[in-house]
């Protein structure tokens, strides 16, 4: 029987609830606004199925994709409506055109996010674009299973943990199922979203929400837009994500689900066929693929997944996996909770209003200011050395802020400065000799043919 003693160990996928043969599990919202399973012990027959299908009790092992691409949908309008390269829609259209069904996330009538399905191309529009709120899975696994058993093609898209939950729930592979997840930073609380929205505007007057508007500020400085009606007039409330309180609370990791701080579906552990993401850093990796309208990173994990990619309908460039994750730590690292997260949620039901509470909770403490100041002070000499190396290297060494993993740069800069009479002949950023997650850097430096140094960090 399912009991959640530590909330970090439940992603809320509801696989347990949907699998229970006695329907004795219900998903209940906790004080933070996240759903957790609750068992009616009087009907439970102790069959153990709920535990068997739990993706957090039985996480899959990590994987390395078989192909990685930078990709852009040729359809400009669809790309502008999507968060990054518009690749989700391309994959979904393939399935719909084959008579299939697509599952994705959309806003419901109360502007909460829910997983749903569509059988039409027009129906895909509601799924386009990121919604930074945890989506309710509902009974979509059971529905997906029915479509699969009826022989329909199905594409199921969602967070990595939702895909892992689906695969555990199904308990067998289906040739007619395509699973697509995205690189996931984490999901914010539906309760915080509801409170924020209600404080800003009456939901009956709300006409649209865009959490990743690219029209105003481009793809890299995305915008948050609320469209609503006031006294018969349309009003558009738009703010760059760093100036928006809700987006700040999300991006600074204050309002994420506890499981997102200890995610067991990262490192490609969802076992999806395809993972899509923003290709951060594309401007330095493949500058020709960047026009600030959105470039997707497409990670292919299976031959079946590759078969669904319509290469003729997109501009693409194959990259290494390392190039793909270099600037996207959410692929392999969980977020760290904002220091005042617990305090924030403790005060969430107070009357003061959520916007003020977000602002107050995000204000740095004296300890945080001191830490940041000390860090800056300590890294300043290193930054000067780094700049000097780049100038002295006359562009021969390829060390820049962009093409080297940030955290390792400082460690690399010092030995390189000492040995600057040597030319760097190769840099391996992910030497996997100690394993994939325990990566190390190997730098090979050469003065002349007989003088080679290998630096392992
Ligand atoms: C909460 C969240 C966090 C993310 N974090 C990162 C990150 O750290 N790094 C990164 O590179 N990319 C992240 N992404 C993914 C990225 O923003 C794009 O969604 C992805 O690159 C696909 O873009 P696209 O242009 O191909 O398609 P889009 O049309 O933008 O993709 C939409 C897809 O996202 C799904 N979706 C949207 N919101 C939700 C939701 N709340 N729950 C479940 N599914 C949803 C839709 O069903 C659809 O499948 C995140 C997305 C979300 C929703
Ligand atoms: S043990 Fe079986 S009956 Fe009991 S809650 Fe779990 S799945 Fe349901
Ligand atoms: S992770 Fe999913 S299956 Fe496991 S307990 Fe939570 S809701 Fe149930
Ligand atoms: S970070 Fe992990 S646990 Fe959180 S929603 Fe994303 S995949 Fe699920």
Short mmCIF file of C-alpha atoms and ligand atoms in Angstrom, two decimals:
data_model
loop_
_atom_site.label_atom_id
_atom_site.label_comp_id
_atom_site.label_asym_id
_atom_site.label_seq_id
_atom_site.Cartn_x
_atom_site.Cartn_y
_atom_site.Cartn_z
CA UNK A 1 0.00 0.00 0.00
CA UNK A 2 1.27 3.44 -0.97
CA UNK A 3 2.38 5.75 1.85
CA UNK A 4 4.31 8.98 1.23
CA UNK A 5 6.60 9.59 4.18
CA UNK A 6 8.90 11.99 2.30
CA UNK A 7 7.33 14.33 -0.27
CA UNK A 8 10.56 14.42 -2.28
CA UNK A 9 9.68 10.85 -3.29
CA UNK A 10 6.41 11.57 -5.09
CA UNK A 11 6.16 13.49 -8.37
CA UNK A 12 2.34 13.36 -8.42
CA UNK A 13 2.11 11.35 -11.66
CA UNK A 14 -0.95 9.44 -10.33
CA UNK A 15 0.17 6.12 -11.86
CA UNK A 16 -0.65 4.50 -8.49
CA UNK A 17 -4.13 5.99 -8.42
CA UNK A 18 -4.96 4.95 -11.98
CA UNK A 19 -3.54 1.43 -11.52
CA UNK A 20 -5.34 0.57 -8.26
CA UNK A 21 -7.82 -2.25 -9.01
CA UNK A 22 -10.04 -1.19 -6.10
CA UNK A 23 -10.06 2.55 -6.94
CA UNK A 24 -9.18 3.22 -3.35
CA UNK A 25 -6.54 5.88 -4.08
CA UNK A 26 -7.46 9.52 -4.57
CA UNK A 27 -5.15 12.44 -5.38
CA UNK A 28 -5.45 15.14 -2.69
CA UNK A 29 -4.01 18.65 -2.71
CA UNK A 30 -1.65 19.44 0.20
CA UNK A 31 -1.17 22.85 1.84
CA UNK A 32 1.40 23.83 -0.84
CA UNK A 33 -1.09 23.01 -3.59
CA UNK A 34 0.47 19.79 -4.96
CA UNK A 35 -1.41 16.52 -5.45
CA UNK A 36 -0.45 13.39 -3.47
CA UNK A 37 -2.08 9.95 -3.34
CA UNK A 38 -4.23 9.06 -0.34
CA UNK A 39 -5.36 5.49 0.25
CA UNK A 40 -8.73 4.52 1.64
CA UNK A 41 -7.37 1.68 3.77
CA UNK A 42 -10.80 0.15 4.30
CA UNK A 43 -11.03 -0.87 0.61
CA UNK A 44 -7.35 -1.72 0.07
CA UNK A 45 -6.64 -5.41 -0.60
CA UNK A 46 -2.85 -4.98 -0.22
CA UNK A 47 -2.14 -6.18 -3.76
CA UNK A 48 0.98 -3.96 -4.01
CA UNK A 49 0.23 -2.74 -7.57
CA UNK A 50 0.41 0.93 -6.55
CA UNK A 51 4.01 0.49 -5.40
CA UNK A 52 4.93 -1.58 -8.45
CA UNK A 53 3.93 1.18 -10.91
CA UNK A 54 5.56 4.07 -9.02
CA UNK A 55 8.34 5.69 -11.11
CA UNK A 56 9.92 7.23 -8.03
CA UNK A 57 10.10 3.92 -6.15
CA UNK A 58 11.51 2.19 -9.24
CA UNK A 59 13.38 4.81 -11.28
CA UNK A 60 14.80 3.84 -14.67
CA UNK A 61 18.54 4.02 -15.29
CA UNK A 62 20.09 7.02 -17.07
CA UNK A 63 20.73 6.96 -20.82
CA UNK A 64 22.74 8.78 -23.46
CA UNK A 65 20.78 9.80 -26.58
CA UNK A 66 21.63 8.09 -29.88
CA UNK A 67 21.35 11.40 -31.79
CA UNK A 68 21.22 15.06 -30.78
CA UNK A 69 20.05 17.86 -33.08
CA UNK A 70 19.62 21.59 -33.10
CA UNK A 71 16.29 22.01 -34.89
CA UNK A 72 13.85 24.65 -36.14
CA UNK A 73 10.35 24.07 -37.52
CA UNK A 74 10.09 25.55 -41.06
CA UNK A 75 6.63 26.88 -40.20
CA UNK A 76 7.43 30.34 -38.77
CA UNK A 77 4.00 30.93 -37.26
CA UNK A 78 4.00 27.63 -35.36
CA UNK A 79 7.54 28.29 -34.15
CA UNK A 80 6.54 31.72 -32.81
CA UNK A 81 3.61 30.15 -30.93
CA UNK A 82 5.91 27.49 -29.44
CA UNK A 83 8.45 27.87 -26.64
CA UNK A 84 11.55 26.93 -28.57
CA UNK A 85 11.91 25.39 -32.05
CA UNK A 86 8.30 24.26 -32.53
CA UNK A 87 9.37 20.60 -32.76
CA UNK A 88 6.56 19.34 -30.51
CA UNK A 89 4.00 20.34 -33.17
CA UNK A 90 5.97 18.68 -35.99
CA UNK A 91 6.03 15.36 -34.14
CA UNK A 92 2.38 15.64 -33.12
CA UNK A 93 1.27 16.42 -36.70
CA UNK A 94 2.92 13.20 -37.91
CA UNK A 95 0.81 11.20 -35.45
CA UNK A 96 -2.46 13.05 -36.17
CA UNK A 97 -1.96 12.69 -39.93
CA UNK A 98 -1.62 8.94 -39.38
CA UNK A 99 -5.03 8.86 -37.67
CA UNK A 100 -3.53 8.97 -34.20
CA UNK A 101 -4.14 10.72 -30.88
CA UNK A 102 -1.90 13.26 -29.12
CA UNK A 103 -1.76 13.92 -25.37
CA UNK A 104 -0.43 17.26 -24.11
CA UNK A 105 -0.91 20.02 -21.53
CA UNK A 106 -3.46 22.84 -21.88
CA UNK A 107 -5.19 25.41 -19.71
CA UNK A 108 -8.65 24.38 -18.46
CA UNK A 109 -11.61 26.75 -17.99
CA UNK A 110 -10.22 27.93 -14.64
CA UNK A 111 -6.77 28.56 -16.15
CA UNK A 112 -5.25 25.62 -14.32
CA UNK A 113 -3.10 23.21 -16.37
CA UNK A 114 -4.33 19.75 -17.25
CA UNK A 115 -3.22 16.90 -19.51
CA UNK A 116 -5.70 16.16 -22.27
CA UNK A 117 -5.84 14.60 -25.74
CA UNK A 118 -6.74 15.69 -29.26
CA UNK A 119 -7.30 13.95 -32.56
CA UNK A 120 -7.08 17.06 -34.75
CA UNK A 121 -4.32 19.36 -36.04
CA UNK A 122 -6.30 22.40 -34.79
CA UNK A 123 -6.48 20.83 -31.33
CA UNK A 124 -2.68 20.97 -31.06
CA UNK A 125 -2.69 24.77 -30.71
CA UNK A 126 -3.84 24.51 -27.06
CA UNK A 127 -0.86 22.27 -26.22
CA UNK A 128 1.70 24.60 -27.78
CA UNK A 129 3.91 26.66 -25.47
CA UNK A 130 5.20 26.01 -21.94
CA UNK A 131 2.81 26.39 -19.02
CA UNK A 132 4.86 26.86 -15.88
CA UNK A 133 2.43 25.15 -13.51
CA UNK A 134 2.19 21.46 -12.60
CA UNK A 135 -0.33 19.81 -14.92
CA UNK A 136 -2.93 17.46 -13.51
CA UNK A 137 -2.50 14.00 -15.10
CA UNK A 138 -6.10 12.97 -14.32
CA UNK A 139 -7.07 9.69 -15.99
CA UNK A 140 -4.94 10.21 -19.12
CA UNK A 141 -2.81 7.07 -18.57
CA UNK A 142 -5.94 4.91 -18.57
CA UNK A 143 -7.26 6.71 -21.68
CA UNK A 144 -3.90 6.33 -23.42
CA UNK A 145 -3.92 2.61 -22.63
CA UNK A 146 -7.39 2.24 -24.18
CA UNK A 147 -6.31 3.97 -27.42
CA UNK A 148 -3.20 1.78 -27.60
CA UNK A 149 -5.16 -1.42 -27.07
CA UNK A 150 -7.58 -0.34 -29.80
CA UNK A 151 -4.58 -0.16 -32.17
CA UNK A 152 -4.51 3.66 -32.49
CA UNK A 153 -1.20 5.49 -32.81
CA UNK A 154 -0.62 7.60 -29.69
CA UNK A 155 1.84 10.36 -28.89
CA UNK A 156 1.98 11.15 -25.17
CA UNK A 157 3.93 14.28 -24.21
CA UNK A 158 4.67 15.59 -20.73
CA UNK A 159 7.33 16.11 -18.08
CA UNK A 160 9.97 13.35 -17.75
CA UNK A 161 8.32 12.05 -14.55
CA UNK A 162 4.90 11.96 -16.27
CA UNK A 163 6.41 9.88 -19.08
CA UNK A 164 8.15 7.57 -16.58
CA UNK A 165 4.81 7.26 -14.74
CA UNK A 166 2.99 6.34 -17.96
CA UNK A 167 5.57 3.70 -18.88
CA UNK A 168 5.38 2.14 -15.41
CA UNK A 169 1.59 2.22 -15.57
CA UNK A 170 1.46 0.50 -18.98
CA UNK A 171 3.99 -2.16 -17.87
CA UNK A 172 4.72 -3.17 -21.48
CA UNK A 173 6.13 -1.59 -24.64
CA UNK A 174 3.72 -0.62 -27.43
CA UNK A 175 4.91 -0.21 -31.04
CA UNK A 176 2.09 2.30 -31.60
CA UNK A 177 3.17 4.59 -28.71
CA UNK A 178 5.51 7.56 -29.14
CA UNK A 179 6.59 9.23 -25.89
CA UNK A 180 7.98 12.77 -25.92
CA UNK A 181 9.21 14.60 -22.84
CA UNK A 182 11.09 17.86 -22.39
CA UNK A 183 14.04 18.96 -20.33
CA UNK A 184 12.36 19.98 -17.11
CA UNK A 185 13.52 22.64 -14.68
CA UNK A 186 10.66 21.76 -12.32
CA UNK A 187 6.95 22.52 -11.92
CA UNK A 188 5.44 25.31 -9.80
CA UNK A 189 2.53 24.94 -7.39
CA UNK A 190 -0.98 25.22 -8.92
CA UNK A 191 -2.11 26.95 -5.70
CA UNK A 192 0.49 29.73 -6.03
CA UNK A 193 -0.51 30.16 -9.70
CA UNK A 194 -4.20 30.39 -8.77
CA UNK A 195 -3.55 32.94 -6.04
CA UNK A 196 -1.30 35.01 -8.30
CA UNK A 197 -3.83 35.04 -11.13
CA UNK A 198 -6.76 35.96 -8.84
CA UNK A 199 -4.80 38.82 -7.35
CA UNK A 200 -4.07 40.30 -10.79
CA UNK A 201 -7.27 39.78 -12.70
CA UNK A 202 -10.70 38.18 -12.45
CA UNK A 203 -10.41 34.85 -14.26
CA UNK A 204 -13.81 35.29 -15.96
CA UNK A 205 -12.32 38.24 -17.85
CA UNK A 206 -9.11 36.46 -18.77
CA UNK A 207 -8.70 35.86 -22.51
CA UNK A 208 -5.23 34.35 -22.75
CA UNK A 209 -2.02 33.52 -20.89
CA UNK A 210 1.35 33.32 -22.59
CA UNK A 211 4.22 32.35 -20.36
CA UNK A 212 6.75 32.27 -23.18
CA UNK A 213 5.83 35.15 -25.50
CA UNK A 214 8.65 35.62 -28.04
CA UNK A 215 7.18 38.56 -30.00
CA UNK A 216 8.23 41.36 -27.65
CA UNK A 217 11.61 40.41 -26.21
CA UNK A 218 12.68 37.48 -28.37
CA UNK A 219 13.30 33.87 -27.36
CA UNK A 220 16.17 34.40 -24.92
CA UNK A 221 14.48 37.22 -22.93
CA UNK A 222 11.03 35.73 -23.03
CA UNK A 223 7.97 37.62 -21.90
CA UNK A 224 4.97 36.83 -19.71
CA UNK A 225 1.63 38.07 -21.08
CA UNK A 226 -1.91 38.16 -19.63
CA UNK A 227 -4.70 39.28 -21.97
CA UNK A 228 -7.97 40.26 -20.31
CA UNK A 229 -11.12 42.32 -20.80
CA UNK A 230 -11.90 45.38 -18.67
CA UNK A 231 -15.05 47.42 -19.28
CA UNK A 232 -15.31 46.00 -22.77
CA UNK A 233 -11.69 46.84 -23.66
CA UNK A 234 -8.90 44.33 -24.25
CA UNK A 235 -5.89 44.85 -22.01
CA UNK A 236 -2.54 43.16 -22.37
CA UNK A 237 -0.37 42.91 -19.29
CA UNK A 238 3.13 42.13 -20.44
CA UNK A 239 6.41 41.90 -18.55
CA UNK A 240 9.85 40.52 -19.23
CA UNK A 241 10.30 37.33 -17.16
CA UNK A 242 12.83 38.91 -14.78
CA UNK A 243 10.36 41.67 -13.96
CA UNK A 244 7.44 39.32 -13.42
CA UNK A 245 6.86 38.19 -9.83
CA UNK A 246 5.44 34.76 -10.71
CA UNK A 247 8.25 33.95 -13.16
CA UNK A 248 10.81 35.15 -10.62
CA UNK A 249 9.39 32.84 -7.98
CA UNK A 250 9.50 29.97 -10.50
CA UNK A 251 12.96 30.60 -11.95
CA UNK A 252 14.50 31.17 -8.52
CA UNK A 253 13.22 27.77 -7.41
CA UNK A 254 10.92 28.95 -4.63
CA UNK A 255 7.62 27.40 -5.70
CA UNK A 256 8.58 24.04 -7.24
CA UNK A 257 7.21 20.66 -6.19
CA UNK A 258 9.46 19.02 -3.55
CA UNK A 259 10.24 16.09 -5.92
CA UNK A 260 11.76 18.60 -8.40
CA UNK A 261 14.57 19.22 -5.91
CA UNK A 262 15.43 15.50 -5.98
CA UNK A 263 14.24 14.51 -9.44
CA UNK A 264 14.53 10.84 -10.37
CA UNK A 265 13.62 11.34 -14.02
CA UNK A 266 16.53 13.57 -15.05
CA UNK A 267 19.60 12.33 -16.98
CA UNK A 268 17.23 10.92 -19.63
CA UNK A 269 15.73 8.52 -17.08
CA UNK A 270 12.14 8.96 -18.30
CA UNK A 271 12.81 6.41 -21.07
CA UNK A 272 10.92 8.53 -23.57
CA UNK A 273 11.57 8.08 -27.29
CA UNK A 274 12.41 11.76 -27.79
CA UNK A 275 13.33 14.65 -25.47
CA UNK A 276 12.86 18.25 -26.62
CA UNK A 277 14.35 21.36 -25.02
CA UNK A 278 15.55 24.89 -25.55
CA UNK A 279 18.96 24.85 -27.21
CA UNK A 280 20.59 27.33 -24.83
CA UNK A 281 23.97 28.54 -26.06
CA UNK A 282 23.17 27.81 -29.71
CA UNK A 283 24.51 31.28 -30.64
CA UNK A 284 28.04 30.11 -29.88
CA UNK A 285 27.69 26.43 -30.82
CA UNK A 286 25.92 26.79 -34.23
CA UNK A 287 25.49 30.56 -34.80
CA UNK A 288 23.74 29.96 -38.13
CA UNK A 289 20.92 28.17 -36.26
CA UNK A 290 20.15 31.19 -34.04
CA UNK A 291 17.79 34.02 -35.00
CA UNK A 292 16.40 34.55 -31.46
CA UNK A 293 13.02 33.14 -32.50
CA UNK A 294 13.65 29.79 -30.84
CA UNK A 295 15.92 26.83 -31.54
CA UNK A 296 15.07 23.42 -30.18
CA UNK A 297 17.38 20.74 -28.86
CA UNK A 298 16.10 17.33 -29.96
CA UNK A 299 17.50 14.27 -28.20
CA UNK A 300 16.62 10.98 -29.86
CA UNK A 301 16.68 7.93 -27.61
CA UNK A 302 15.19 5.18 -29.80
CA UNK A 303 15.09 4.15 -33.47
CA UNK A 304 11.29 4.44 -33.28
CA UNK A 305 11.64 8.05 -32.11
CA UNK A 306 13.97 8.88 -34.97
CA UNK A 307 11.42 7.46 -37.43
CA UNK A 308 8.92 10.14 -36.34
CA UNK A 309 11.20 13.13 -36.94
CA UNK A 310 10.12 14.88 -40.18
CA UNK A 311 13.59 16.08 -41.25
CA UNK A 312 12.16 17.50 -44.51
CA UNK A 313 9.99 19.96 -42.55
CA UNK A 314 12.74 21.45 -40.41
CA UNK A 315 16.10 23.13 -40.51
CA UNK A 316 18.49 21.00 -38.47
CA UNK A 317 22.09 20.36 -37.58
CA UNK A 318 23.44 17.29 -35.79
CA UNK A 319 25.38 18.15 -32.60
CA UNK A 320 27.09 16.13 -29.90
CA UNK A 321 25.15 15.42 -26.70
CA UNK A 322 27.79 17.44 -24.84
CA UNK A 323 27.05 20.48 -27.01
CA UNK A 324 23.36 20.02 -26.21
CA UNK A 325 23.65 19.92 -22.42
CA UNK A 326 26.60 22.30 -22.02
CA UNK A 327 24.37 25.28 -21.24
CA UNK A 328 21.33 23.38 -19.97
CA UNK A 329 22.02 22.04 -16.49
CA UNK A 330 18.36 21.02 -16.01
CA UNK A 331 19.16 17.95 -18.13
CA UNK A 332 21.23 16.44 -15.36
CA UNK A 333 20.87 18.55 -12.20
CA UNK A 334 17.88 19.15 -9.91
CA UNK A 335 17.03 22.68 -8.78
CA UNK A 336 18.07 23.80 -5.28
CA UNK A 337 15.25 25.17 -3.12
CA UNK A 338 15.30 28.92 -2.51
CA UNK A 339 16.43 29.41 1.14
CA UNK A 340 13.07 30.93 2.14
CA UNK A 341 10.88 28.33 0.37
CA UNK A 342 9.48 26.79 3.58
CA UNK A 343 8.77 30.22 5.06
CA UNK A 344 7.06 31.30 1.84
CA UNK A 345 4.66 28.35 1.82
CA UNK A 346 4.00 28.74 5.56
CA UNK A 347 2.69 32.25 4.89
CA UNK A 348 0.87 31.49 1.64
CA UNK A 349 -2.59 31.45 3.23
CA UNK A 350 -2.09 34.75 5.04
CA UNK A 351 -4.16 37.67 3.84
CA UNK A 352 -1.32 39.94 2.65
CA UNK A 353 -1.43 38.86 -0.98
CA UNK A 354 0.87 36.56 -2.88
CA UNK A 355 2.68 39.21 -4.96
CA UNK A 356 3.90 41.00 -1.83
CA UNK A 357 4.81 37.65 -0.25
CA UNK A 358 6.87 36.67 -3.34
CA UNK A 359 8.70 40.01 -3.29
CA UNK A 360 9.40 39.75 0.43
CA UNK A 361 10.55 36.13 0.23
CA UNK A 362 12.84 36.75 -2.74
CA UNK A 363 14.61 39.66 -1.10
CA UNK A 364 18.14 38.45 -0.33
CA UNK A 365 19.06 38.04 3.34
CA UNK A 366 22.19 39.68 4.79
CA UNK A 367 23.83 36.24 4.80
CA UNK A 368 23.07 35.79 1.08
CA UNK A 369 24.44 39.27 0.23
CA UNK A 370 27.63 38.54 2.14
CA UNK A 371 28.03 35.16 0.43
CA UNK A 372 27.55 36.66 -3.03
CA UNK A 373 29.95 39.55 -2.26
CA UNK A 374 32.65 37.14 -0.99
CA UNK A 375 32.19 34.93 -4.04
CA UNK A 376 32.61 37.92 -6.37
CA UNK A 377 35.66 39.09 -4.45
CA UNK A 378 37.29 35.68 -4.63
CA UNK A 379 36.56 35.05 -8.29
CA UNK A 380 37.63 38.52 -9.46
CA UNK A 381 41.37 37.70 -9.78
CA UNK A 382 40.43 34.49 -11.57
CA UNK A 383 38.33 36.45 -14.05
CA UNK A 384 41.31 38.71 -14.79
CA UNK A 385 43.55 35.66 -15.34
CA UNK A 386 40.91 34.11 -17.60
CA UNK A 387 40.69 37.27 -19.72
CA UNK A 388 44.50 37.44 -19.90
CA UNK A 389 44.73 33.85 -21.10
CA UNK A 390 42.22 34.51 -23.83
CA UNK A 391 44.12 37.59 -25.01
CA UNK A 392 47.51 35.82 -24.82
CA UNK A 393 46.10 32.78 -26.59
CA UNK A 394 45.40 35.05 -29.61
CA UNK A 395 42.26 33.07 -30.20
CA UNK A 396 44.22 29.82 -30.57
CA UNK A 397 42.85 28.39 -27.34
CA UNK A 398 39.13 28.09 -27.40
CA UNK A 399 38.44 28.93 -23.76
CA UNK A 400 35.55 31.35 -23.39
CA UNK A 401 32.74 31.68 -20.90
CA UNK A 402 30.38 30.13 -23.39
CA UNK A 403 32.15 27.04 -24.58
CA UNK A 404 33.41 25.73 -21.30
CA UNK A 405 31.34 24.44 -18.39
CA UNK A 406 31.00 27.44 -16.04
CA UNK A 407 31.89 25.68 -12.81
CA UNK A 408 35.02 24.12 -14.22
CA UNK A 409 36.30 27.27 -15.87
CA UNK A 410 37.87 28.68 -12.74
CA UNK A 411 39.59 25.39 -12.00
CA UNK A 412 40.88 25.21 -15.56
CA UNK A 413 42.00 28.83 -15.82
CA UNK A 414 44.76 28.65 -13.19
CA UNK A 415 46.75 25.65 -14.52
CA UNK A 416 46.33 26.96 -18.03
CA UNK A 417 47.83 30.29 -16.96
CA UNK A 418 50.84 28.55 -15.41
CA UNK A 419 51.38 26.46 -18.49
CA UNK A 420 50.54 29.11 -21.00
CA UNK A 421 53.69 28.45 -23.01
CA UNK A 422 51.93 25.25 -24.03
CA UNK A 423 49.29 25.21 -26.74
CA UNK A 424 46.04 23.43 -25.95
CA UNK A 425 45.64 20.67 -28.52
CA UNK A 426 42.41 19.13 -27.24
CA UNK A 427 39.80 19.54 -24.51
CA UNK A 428 37.42 16.76 -23.53
CA UNK A 429 34.69 18.17 -21.35
CA UNK A 430 32.92 14.95 -20.51
CA UNK A 431 35.57 12.32 -20.04
CA UNK A 432 33.35 9.41 -19.04
CA UNK A 433 36.09 7.16 -17.69
CA UNK A 434 34.72 7.63 -14.17
CA UNK A 435 31.14 7.28 -15.40
CA UNK A 436 28.57 9.58 -17.01
CA UNK A 437 27.50 11.50 -13.93
CA UNK A 438 31.04 11.66 -12.46
CA UNK A 439 32.39 13.54 -15.43
CA UNK A 440 35.84 15.04 -15.55
CA UNK A 441 37.71 17.34 -17.92
CA UNK A 442 40.82 16.25 -19.79
CA UNK A 443 42.97 18.95 -21.38
CA UNK A 444 45.86 18.00 -23.61
CA UNK A 445 48.59 20.66 -23.97
CA UNK A 446 51.51 20.57 -26.33
CA UNK A 447 54.70 22.67 -26.46
CA UNK A 448 56.29 20.69 -29.26
CA UNK A 449 56.09 17.14 -30.55
CA UNK A 450 57.94 15.68 -27.59
CA UNK A 451 56.38 17.76 -24.90
CA UNK A 452 52.76 16.89 -24.20
CA UNK A 453 50.92 17.43 -20.92
CA UNK A 454 47.62 15.78 -20.00
CA UNK A 455 45.68 17.64 -17.35
CA UNK A 456 42.81 15.79 -15.67
CA UNK A 457 40.37 17.76 -13.54
C1 LIG B 1 7.53 23.46 -16.49
C2 LIG B 1 8.50 23.45 -17.63
C3 LIG B 1 9.86 23.55 -17.39
C4 LIG B 1 10.79 23.53 -18.45
N1 LIG B 1 12.14 23.63 -18.17
C5 LIG B 1 13.03 23.61 -19.20
C6 LIG B 1 14.43 23.72 -18.96
O1 LIG B 1 14.87 23.87 -17.81
N2 LIG B 1 15.29 23.66 -20.03
C7 LIG B 1 14.81 23.48 -21.30
O2 LIG B 1 15.63 23.43 -22.21
N3 LIG B 1 13.49 23.36 -21.55
C8 LIG B 1 12.59 23.43 -20.54
N4 LIG B 1 11.24 23.30 -20.80
C9 LIG B 1 10.82 22.90 -22.16
C10 LIG B 1 10.84 23.97 -23.20
O3 LIG B 1 10.47 25.20 -22.66
C11 LIG B 1 9.94 23.64 -24.38
O4 LIG B 1 8.68 23.24 -23.92
C12 LIG B 1 10.48 22.53 -25.20
O5 LIG B 1 11.75 22.91 -25.66
C13 LIG B 1 9.56 22.20 -26.39
O6 LIG B 1 9.41 23.31 -27.16
P1 LIG B 1 8.73 23.27 -28.60
O7 LIG B 1 8.94 24.61 -29.18
O8 LIG B 1 9.20 22.09 -29.39
O9 LIG B 1 7.21 22.99 -28.35
P2 LIG B 1 6.14 23.71 -27.45
O10 LIG B 1 4.94 23.91 -28.26
O11 LIG B 1 6.66 24.84 -26.71
O12 LIG B 1 5.92 22.49 -26.43
C14 LIG B 1 4.82 22.30 -25.75
C15 LIG B 1 4.94 20.95 -25.09
O13 LIG B 1 5.13 21.14 -23.72
C16 LIG B 1 4.07 20.46 -23.04
N5 LIG B 1 3.79 21.22 -21.82
C17 LIG B 1 3.65 22.56 -21.67
N6 LIG B 1 3.44 22.87 -20.39
C18 LIG B 1 3.40 21.70 -19.72
C19 LIG B 1 3.18 21.35 -18.36
N7 LIG B 1 2.97 22.26 -17.42
N8 LIG B 1 3.21 20.04 -18.02
C20 LIG B 1 3.42 19.08 -18.96
N9 LIG B 1 3.63 19.35 -20.25
C21 LIG B 1 3.62 20.64 -20.61
C22 LIG B 1 2.92 20.44 -24.03
O14 LIG B 1 2.04 19.41 -23.76
C23 LIG B 1 3.69 20.17 -25.30
O15 LIG B 1 4.03 18.81 -25.36
C24 LIG B 1 10.30 23.38 -19.78
C25 LIG B 1 8.93 23.30 -20.02
C26 LIG B 1 8.02 23.33 -18.97
C27 LIG B 1 6.56 23.23 -19.25
S1 LIG B 2 -2.29 -2.11 -2.44
FE1 LIG B 2 -3.61 -2.52 -4.22
S2 LIG B 2 -5.66 -2.13 -3.48
FE2 LIG B 2 -4.27 -1.22 -1.99
S3 LIG B 2 -4.09 0.88 -2.63
FE3 LIG B 2 -2.42 -0.24 -3.60
S4 LIG B 2 -3.20 -0.84 -5.59
FE4 LIG B 2 -4.95 -0.23 -4.35
S1 LIG B 3 5.21 9.19 -7.85
FE1 LIG B 3 3.30 8.74 -8.90
S2 LIG B 3 2.99 6.55 -8.60
FE2 LIG B 3 4.52 7.21 -7.10
S3 LIG B 3 3.35 7.71 -5.27
FE3 LIG B 3 3.55 9.60 -6.40
S4 LIG B 3 1.71 9.72 -7.64
FE4 LIG B 3 1.88 7.61 -6.96
S1 LIG B 4 11.80 18.28 -12.27
FE1 LIG B 4 11.53 16.07 -12.27
S2 LIG B 4 10.02 15.67 -10.69
FE2 LIG B 4 9.87 17.83 -11.21
S3 LIG B 4 8.28 17.88 -12.78
FE3 LIG B 4 10.25 17.83 -13.82
S4 LIG B 4 10.54 15.65 -14.21
FE4 LIG B 4 8.96 15.79 -12.64
#
